[in-house]
């Protein structure tokens, strides 16, 4: 039995809202070491920017991400500052 290669992944354009939200979470990869946690947080930030999700202060706790080297309120503040640059 053989395995097939995974399907190709199409990335979002660099100036899209989705890519900008995911890039914000990648900025904190030393504080959020698990890649899946960063992806989950990026998706939640994207939903927030569309007006469908919670604010970063709530997301940091509700997404249950593993955080290292920074306090949750400080991370939430930095995320909010980065999101303000997008608007």
N, CA, C and O atoms as a Tinker XYZ file with bonds, in Angstrom:
   348  protein
     1  N      0.846000   -1.173000    0.000000    73     2
     2  CA     0.000000    0.000000    0.000000    64     1     3
     3  C      0.895000    1.240000    0.000000    63     2     4     5
     4  O      1.887000    1.304000    0.726000    81     3
     5  N      0.536000    2.206000   -0.810000    73     3     6
     6  CA     1.315000    3.439000   -0.891000    64     5     7
     7  C      0.508000    4.603000   -0.345000    63     6     8     9
     8  O     -0.719000    4.556000   -0.260000    81     7
     9  N      1.218000    5.626000    0.012000    73     7    10
    10  CA     0.548000    6.828000    0.500000    64     9    11
    11  C      0.657000    7.912000   -0.555000    63    10    12    13
    12  O      1.680000    8.054000   -1.226000    81    11
    13  N     -0.392000    8.653000   -0.685000    73    11    14
    14  CA    -0.410000    9.752000   -1.637000    64    13    15
    15  C      0.151000   11.001000   -0.976000    63    14    16    17
    16  O      0.056000   11.161000    0.241000    81    15
    17  N      0.732000   11.882000   -1.773000    73    15    18
    18  CA     1.208000   13.140000   -1.184000    64    17    19
    19  C      0.025000   13.979000   -0.726000    63    18    20    21
    20  O     -1.076000   13.840000   -1.259000    81    19
    21  N      0.237000   14.838000    0.246000    73    19    22
    22  CA    -0.877000   15.682000    0.712000    64    21    23
    23  C     -1.278000   16.677000   -0.366000    63    22    24    25
    24  O     -0.475000   16.999000   -1.242000    81    23
    25  N     -2.494000   17.161000   -0.312000    73    23    26
    26  CA    -2.913000   18.145000   -1.310000    64    25    27
    27  C     -2.146000   19.455000   -1.131000    63    26    28    29
    28  O     -1.714000   19.796000   -0.029000    81    27
    29  N     -1.993000   20.157000   -2.206000    73    27    30
    30  CA    -1.295000   21.442000   -2.156000    64    29    31
    31  C     -2.118000   22.442000   -1.358000    63    30    32    33
    32  O     -3.347000   22.439000   -1.414000    81    31
    33  N     -1.432000   23.287000   -0.625000    73    31    34
    34  CA    -2.093000   24.304000    0.182000    64    33    35
    35  C     -1.986000   25.643000   -0.529000    63    34    36    37
    36  O     -0.893000   26.085000   -0.883000    81    35
    37  N     -3.115000   26.274000   -0.732000    73    35    38
    38  CA    -3.130000   27.588000   -1.360000    64    37    39
    39  C     -3.102000   28.645000   -0.257000    63    38    40    41
    40  O     -4.000000   28.693000    0.583000    81    39
    41  N     -2.078000   29.485000   -0.260000    73    39    42
    42  CA    -1.933000   30.520000    0.760000    64    41    43
    43  C     -2.771000   31.745000    0.408000    63    42    44    45
    44  O     -3.052000   32.014000   -0.760000    81    43
    45  N     -3.158000   32.475000    1.438000    73    43    46
    46  CA    -3.896000   33.708000    1.238000    64    45    47
    47  C     -2.952000   34.759000    0.662000    63    46    48    49
    48  O     -1.748000   34.699000    0.912000    81    47
    49  N     -3.468000   35.721000   -0.104000    73    47    50
    50  CA    -2.621000   36.822000   -0.574000    64    49    51
    51  C     -2.037000   37.598000    0.611000    63    50    52    53
    52  O     -2.647000   37.655000    1.679000    81    51
    53  N     -0.877000   38.183000    0.425000    73    51    54
    54  CA    -0.160000   38.854000    1.512000    64    53    55
    55  C     -0.934000   40.023000    2.119000    63    54    56    57
    56  O     -0.775000   40.316000    3.304000    81    55
    57  N     -1.759000   40.685000    1.333000    73    55    58
    58  CA    -2.480000   41.852000    1.860000    64    57    59
    59  C     -3.879000   41.518000    2.366000    63    58    60    61
    60  O     -4.624000   42.423000    2.742000    81    59
    61  N     -4.251000   40.242000    2.384000    73    59    62
    62  CA    -5.591000   39.864000    2.839000    64    61    63
    63  C     -5.675000   39.915000    4.363000    63    62    64    65
    64  O     -4.664000   39.806000    5.057000    81    63
    65  N     -6.869000   40.078000    4.858000    73    63    66
    66  CA    -7.102000   40.136000    6.299000    64    65    67
    67  C     -6.695000   38.819000    6.969000    63    66    68    69
    68  O     -6.135000   38.819000    8.066000    81    67
    69  N     -6.981000   37.703000    6.301000    73    67    70
    70  CA    -6.633000   36.401000    6.859000    64    69    71
    71  C     -5.130000   36.285000    7.085000    63    70    72    73
    72  O     -4.690000   35.894000    8.166000    81    71
    73  N     -4.341000   36.624000    6.064000    73    71    74
    74  CA    -2.882000   36.508000    6.156000    64    73    75
    75  C     -2.339000   37.441000    7.225000    63    74    76    77
    76  O     -1.421000   37.063000    7.953000    81    75
    77  N     -2.877000   38.640000    7.339000    73    75    78
    78  CA    -2.401000   39.589000    8.338000    64    77    79
    79  C     -2.664000   39.073000    9.749000    63    78    80    81
    80  O     -1.820000   39.240000   10.630000    81    79
    81  N     -3.817000   38.450000    9.980000    73    79    82
    82  CA    -4.128000   37.902000   11.310000    64    81    83
    83  C     -3.212000   36.732000   11.648000    63    82    84    85
    84  O     -2.724000   36.627000   12.773000    81    83
    85  N     -2.982000   35.861000   10.684000    73    83    86
    86  CA    -2.091000   34.725000   10.929000    64    85    87
    87  C     -0.647000   35.193000   11.117000    63    86    88    89
    88  O      0.097000   34.590000   11.891000    81    87
    89  N     -0.240000   36.253000   10.426000    73    87    90
    90  CA     1.112000   36.793000   10.600000    64    89    91
    91  C      1.304000   37.372000   12.003000    63    90    92    93
    92  O      2.395000   37.287000   12.567000    81    91
    93  N      0.260000   37.951000   12.557000    73    91    94
    94  CA     0.346000   38.479000   13.924000    64    93    95
    95  C      0.659000   37.358000   14.897000    63    94    96    97
    96  O      1.511000   37.511000   15.772000    81    95
    97  N     -0.021000   36.237000   14.751000    73    95    98
    98  CA     0.239000   35.121000   15.678000    64    97    99
    99  C      1.637000   34.551000   15.471000    63    98   100   101
   100  O      2.255000   34.088000   16.430000    81    99
   101  N      2.147000   34.574000   14.247000    73    99   102
   102  CA     3.504000   34.079000   13.991000    64   101   103
   103  C      4.556000   34.984000   14.633000    63   102   104   105
   104  O      5.661000   34.531000   14.934000    81   103
   105  N      4.225000   36.247000   14.843000    73   103   106
   106  CA     5.154000   37.157000   15.516000    64   105   107
   107  C      5.435000   36.701000   16.949000    63   106   108   109
   108  O      6.486000   37.020000   17.506000    81   107
   109  N      4.511000   35.965000   17.541000    73   107   110
   110  CA     4.632000   35.532000   18.929000    64   109   111
   111  C      4.945000   34.041000   19.033000    63   110   112   113
   112  O      4.528000   33.389000   19.989000    81   111
   113  N      5.679000   33.493000   18.053000    73   111   114
   114  CA     5.915000   32.055000   18.067000    64   113   115
   115  C      6.831000   31.605000   19.189000    63   114   116   117
   116  O      6.802000   30.428000   19.548000    81   115
   117  N      7.647000   32.489000   19.764000    73   115   118
   118  CA     8.438000   32.077000   20.932000    64   117   119
   119  C      7.589000   32.059000   22.197000    63   118   120   121
   120  O      7.926000   31.367000   23.157000    81   119
   121  N      6.494000   32.812000   22.207000    73   119   122
   122  CA     5.583000   32.810000   23.350000    64   121   123
   123  C      4.460000   31.783000   23.201000    63   122   124   125
   124  O      3.905000   31.312000   24.195000    81   123
   125  N      4.131000   31.440000   21.961000    73   123   126
   126  CA     3.113000   30.420000   21.675000    64   125   127
   127  C      3.820000   29.338000   20.853000    63   126   128   129
   128  O      3.790000   29.380000   19.623000    81   127
   129  N      4.457000   28.367000   21.525000    73   127   130
   130  CA     5.338000   27.440000   20.823000    64   129   131
   131  C      4.637000   26.396000   19.944000    63   130   132   133
   132  O      5.266000   25.854000   19.035000    81   131
   133  N      3.382000   26.106000   20.182000    73   131   134
   134  CA     2.691000   25.060000   19.431000    64   133   135
   135  C      2.030000   25.667000   18.192000    63   134   136   137
   136  O      1.221000   26.590000   18.291000    81   135
   137  N      2.388000   25.134000   17.038000    73   135   138
   138  CA     1.911000   25.684000   15.768000    64   137   139
   139  C      0.383000   25.647000   15.662000    63   138   140   141
   140  O     -0.224000   26.597000   15.167000    81   139
   141  N     -0.230000   24.580000   16.113000    73   139   142
   142  CA    -1.687000   24.474000   16.041000    64   141   143
   143  C     -2.356000   25.537000   16.920000    63   142   144   145
   144  O     -3.417000   26.050000   16.564000    81   143
   145  N     -1.750000   25.869000   18.056000    73   143   146
   146  CA    -2.283000   26.940000   18.905000    64   145   147
   147  C     -2.234000   28.279000   18.181000    63   146   148   149
   148  O     -3.171000   29.072000   18.273000    81   147
   149  N     -1.143000   28.534000   17.460000    73   147   150
   150  CA    -1.028000   29.782000   16.704000    64   149   151
   151  C     -2.067000   29.838000   15.589000    63   150   152   153
   152  O     -2.659000   30.885000   15.332000    81   151
   153  N     -2.282000   28.698000   14.928000    73   151   154
   154  CA    -3.298000   28.659000   13.867000    64   153   155
   155  C     -4.691000   28.909000   14.431000    63   154   156   157
   156  O     -5.480000   29.646000   13.840000    81   155
   157  N     -4.992000   28.300000   15.566000    73   155   158
   158  CA    -6.305000   28.484000   16.194000    64   157   159
   159  C     -6.500000   29.940000   16.601000    63   158   160   161
   160  O     -7.564000   30.517000   16.374000    81   159
   161  N     -5.471000   30.532000   17.201000    73   159   162
   162  CA    -5.556000   31.934000   17.610000    64   161   163
   163  C     -5.683000   32.847000   16.396000    63   162   164   165
   164  O     -6.445000   33.813000   16.429000    81   163
   165  N     -4.947000   32.554000   15.322000    73   163   166
   166  CA    -5.044000   33.349000   14.098000    64   165   167
   167  C     -6.442000   33.333000   13.518000    63   166   168   169
   168  O     -6.950000   34.362000   13.071000    81   167
   169  N     -7.070000   32.151000   13.524000    73   167   170
   170  CA    -8.447000   32.046000   13.031000    64   169   171
   171  C     -9.400000   32.851000   13.911000    63   170   172   173
   172  O    -10.287000   33.538000   13.404000    81   171
   173  N     -9.220000   32.768000   15.221000    73   171   174
   174  CA   -10.089000   33.518000   16.137000    64   173   175
   175  C     -9.895000   35.023000   15.977000    63   174   176   177
   176  O    -10.857000   35.784000   16.073000    81   175
   177  N     -8.655000   35.460000   15.733000    73   175   178
   178  CA    -8.409000   36.884000   15.502000    64   177   179
   179  C     -9.068000   37.334000   14.198000    63   178   180   181
   180  O     -9.609000   38.436000   14.117000    81   179
   181  N     -9.019000   36.481000   13.190000    73   179   182
   182  CA    -9.680000   36.791000   11.920000    64   181   183
   183  C    -11.184000   36.946000   12.126000    63   182   184   185
   184  O    -11.787000   37.883000   11.603000    81   183
   185  N    -11.793000   36.036000   12.881000    73   183   186
   186  CA   -13.225000   36.128000   13.164000    64   185   187
   187  C    -13.538000   37.410000   13.930000    63   186   188   189
   188  O    -14.559000   38.049000   13.678000    81   187
   189  N    -12.666000   37.788000   14.862000    73   187   190
   190  CA   -12.854000   39.027000   15.625000    64   189   191
   191  C    -12.820000   40.243000   14.698000    63   190   192   193
   192  O    -13.635000   41.157000   14.830000    81   191
   193  N    -11.883000   40.245000   13.772000    73   191   194
   194  CA   -11.760000   41.377000   12.859000    64   193   195
   195  C    -12.978000   41.484000   11.930000    63   194   196   197
   196  O    -13.320000   42.575000   11.473000    81   195
   197  N    -13.621000   40.363000   11.657000    73   195   198
   198  CA   -14.837000   40.379000   10.840000    64   197   199
   199  C    -16.058000   40.749000   11.660000    63   198   200   201
   200  O    -17.145000   40.915000   11.106000    81   199
   201  N    -15.900000   40.883000   12.985000    73   199   202
   202  CA   -17.012000   41.251000   13.847000    64   201   203
   203  C    -17.798000   40.067000   14.370000    63   202   204   205
   204  O    -18.912000   40.236000   14.867000    81   203
   205  N    -17.239000   38.872000   14.268000    73   203   206
   206  CA   -17.956000   37.671000   14.677000    64   205   207
   207  C    -17.387000   37.012000   15.932000    63   206   208   209
   208  O    -18.005000   36.088000   16.460000    81   207
   209  N    -16.247000   37.449000   16.417000    73   207   210
   210  CA   -15.601000   36.764000   17.532000    64   209   211
   211  C    -15.370000   37.664000   18.723000    63   210   212   213
   212  O    -15.808000   38.814000   18.763000    81   211
   213  N    -14.663000   37.101000   19.697000    73   211   214
   214  CA   -14.362000   37.818000   20.935000    64   213   215
   215  C    -13.099000   38.657000   20.791000    63   214   216   217
   216  O    -12.300000   38.457000   19.876000    81   215
   217  N    -12.939000   39.597000   21.710000    73   215   218
   218  CA   -11.769000   40.465000   21.752000    64   217   219
   219  C    -10.536000   39.664000   22.185000    63   218   220   221
   220  O    -10.680000   38.605000   22.795000    81   219
   221  N     -9.337000   40.147000   21.885000    73   219   222
   222  CA    -8.115000   39.430000   22.261000    64   221   223
   223  C     -8.024000   39.118000   23.754000    63   222   224   225
   224  O     -7.468000   38.086000   24.129000    81   223
   225  N     -8.558000   39.987000   24.612000    73   223   226
   226  CA    -8.512000   39.749000   26.054000    64   225   227
   227  C     -9.248000   38.457000   26.413000    63   226   228   229
   228  O     -8.832000   37.732000   27.317000    81   227
   229  N    -10.325000   38.179000   25.716000    73   227   230
   230  CA   -11.112000   36.968000   25.952000    64   229   231
   231  C    -10.480000   35.773000   25.237000    63   230   232   233
   232  O    -10.445000   34.668000   25.777000    81   231
   233  N     -9.985000   36.000000   24.027000    73   231   234
   234  CA    -9.431000   34.909000   23.216000    64   233   235
   235  C     -8.219000   34.238000   23.854000    63   234   236   237
   236  O     -8.055000   33.022000   23.757000    81   235
   237  N     -7.384000   35.021000   24.496000    73   235   238
   238  CA    -6.173000   34.459000   25.095000    64   237   239
   239  C     -6.529000   33.376000   26.118000    63   238   240   241
   240  O     -5.805000   32.389000   26.251000    81   239
   241  N     -7.623000   33.554000   26.830000    73   239   242
   242  CA    -8.049000   32.551000   27.807000    64   241   243
   243  C     -8.941000   31.483000   27.188000    63   242   244   245
   244  O     -8.799000   30.302000   27.506000    81   243
   245  N     -9.848000   31.875000   26.319000    73   243   246
   246  CA   -10.846000   30.923000   25.820000    64   245   247
   247  C    -10.290000   29.938000   24.794000    63   246   248   249
   248  O    -10.837000   28.845000   24.647000    81   247
   249  N     -9.226000   30.288000   24.084000    73   247   250
   250  CA    -8.675000   29.373000   23.082000    64   249   251
   251  C     -7.796000   28.292000   23.703000    63   250   252   253
   252  O     -7.411000   27.339000   23.025000    81   251
   253  N     -7.479000   28.434000   24.978000    73   251   254
   254  CA    -6.689000   27.451000   25.726000    64   253   255
   255  C     -5.342000   27.154000   25.057000    63   254   256   257
   256  O     -4.940000   25.998000   24.921000    81   255
   257  N     -4.659000   28.223000   24.644000    73   255   258
   258  CA    -3.346000   28.061000   24.038000    64   257   259
   259  C     -2.282000   27.996000   25.124000    63   258   260   261
   260  O     -2.456000   28.526000   26.222000    81   259
   261  N     -1.170000   27.332000   24.794000    73   259   262
   262  CA    -0.044000   27.242000   25.719000    64   261   263
   263  C      0.817000   28.490000   25.529000    63   262   264   265
   264  O      1.305000   28.765000   24.433000    81   263
   265  N      0.993000   29.237000   26.615000    73   263   266
   266  CA     1.747000   30.491000   26.570000    64   265   267
   267  C      2.983000   30.351000   27.440000    63   266   268   269
   268  O      2.902000   29.870000   28.570000    81   267
   269  N      4.135000   30.774000   26.911000    73   267   270
   270  CA     5.394000   30.711000   27.652000    64   269   271
   271  C      6.074000   32.075000   27.645000    63   270   272   273
   272  O      6.112000   32.748000   26.615000    81   271
   273  N      6.607000   32.479000   28.781000    73   271   274
   274  CA     7.444000   33.667000   28.871000    64   273   275
   275  C      6.725000   35.001000   28.858000    63   274   276   277
   276  O      7.380000   36.042000   28.797000    81   275
   277  N      5.413000   35.006000   28.913000    73   275   278
   278  CA     4.655000   36.253000   28.907000    64   277   279
   279  C      3.319000   35.995000   29.616000    63   278   280   281
   280  O      2.756000   34.905000   29.521000    81   279
   281  N      2.836000   36.991000   30.311000    73   279   282
   282  CA     1.553000   36.850000   31.002000    64   281   283
   283  C      0.404000   37.012000   29.998000    63   282   284   285
   284  O      0.545000   37.688000   28.980000    81   283
   285  N     -0.724000   36.384000   30.303000    73   283   286
   286  CA    -1.886000   36.445000   29.408000    64   285   287
   287  C     -2.357000   37.875000   29.148000    63   286   288   289
   288  O     -2.619000   38.217000   27.995000    81   287
   289  N     -2.476000   38.733000   30.182000    73   287   290
   290  CA    -2.925000   40.112000   29.907000    64   289   291
   291  C     -1.960000   40.887000   29.008000    63   290   292   293
   292  O     -2.380000   41.688000   28.174000    81   291
   293  N     -0.665000   40.636000   29.190000    73   291   294
   294  CA     0.330000   41.327000   28.363000    64   293   295
   295  C      0.244000   40.858000   26.909000    63   294   296   297
   296  O      0.331000   41.670000   25.988000    81   295
   297  N      0.074000   39.548000   26.703000    73   295   298
   298  CA    -0.077000   39.013000   25.348000    64   297   299
   299  C     -1.334000   39.578000   24.696000    63   298   300   301
   300  O     -1.303000   39.959000   23.526000    81   299
   301  N     -2.428000   39.637000   25.432000    73   299   302
   302  CA    -3.679000   40.177000   24.900000    64   301   303
   303  C     -3.508000   41.645000   24.499000    63   302   304   305
   304  O     -4.039000   42.078000   23.476000    81   303
   305  N     -2.772000   42.400000   25.301000    73   303   306
   306  CA    -2.530000   43.815000   25.000000    64   305   307
   307  C     -1.718000   43.955000   23.718000    63   306   308   309
   308  O     -2.019000   44.801000   22.876000    81   307
   309  N     -0.680000   43.119000   23.571000    73   307   310
   310  CA     0.149000   43.186000   22.374000    64   309   311
   311  C     -0.626000   42.768000   21.121000    63   310   312   313
   312  O     -0.454000   43.353000   20.052000    81   311
   313  N     -1.478000   41.752000   21.265000    73   311   314
   314  CA    -2.310000   41.329000   20.143000    64   313   315
   315  C     -3.261000   42.454000   19.721000    63   314   316   317
   316  O     -3.435000   42.715000   18.531000    81   315
   317  N     -3.869000   43.112000   20.704000    73   315   318
   318  CA    -4.785000   44.220000   20.407000    64   317   319
   319  C     -4.063000   45.371000   19.695000    63   318   320   321
   320  O     -4.613000   45.995000   18.788000    81   319
   321  N     -2.825000   45.639000   20.119000    73   319   322
   322  CA    -2.033000   46.701000   19.478000    64   321   323
   323  C     -1.740000   46.359000   18.021000    63   322   324   325
   324  O     -1.822000   47.223000   17.149000    81   323
   325  N     -1.398000   45.100000   17.758000    73   323   326
   326  CA    -1.117000   44.679000   16.387000    64   325   327
   327  C     -2.375000   44.702000   15.527000    63   326   328   329
   328  O     -2.315000   45.061000   14.351000    81   327
   329  N     -3.511000   44.323000   16.105000    73   327   330
   330  CA    -4.772000   44.348000   15.368000    64   329   331
   331  C     -5.179000   45.782000   15.036000    63   330   332   333
   332  O     -5.781000   46.034000   13.993000    81   331
   333  N     -4.851000   46.713000   15.920000    73   331   334
   334  CA    -5.182000   48.124000   15.676000    64   333   335
   335  C     -4.422000   48.661000   14.465000    63   334   336   337
   336  O     -4.896000   49.568000   13.781000    81   335
   337  N     -3.254000   48.103000   14.206000    73   335   338
   338  CA    -2.462000   48.534000   13.044000    64   337   339
   339  C     -3.116000   48.094000   11.739000    63   338   340   341
   340  O     -2.923000   48.731000   10.704000    81   339
   341  N     -3.885000   47.017000   11.780000    73   339   342
   342  CA    -4.549000   46.516000   10.575000    64   341   343
   343  C     -5.729000   47.401000   10.191000    63   342   344   345
   344  O     -5.942000   47.678000    9.011000    81   343
   345  N     -6.487000   47.840000   11.174000    73   343   346
   346  CA    -7.692000   48.637000   10.903000    64   345   347
   347  C     -7.275000   49.906000   10.250000    63   346   348
   348  O     -8.120000   50.741000    9.926000    81   347
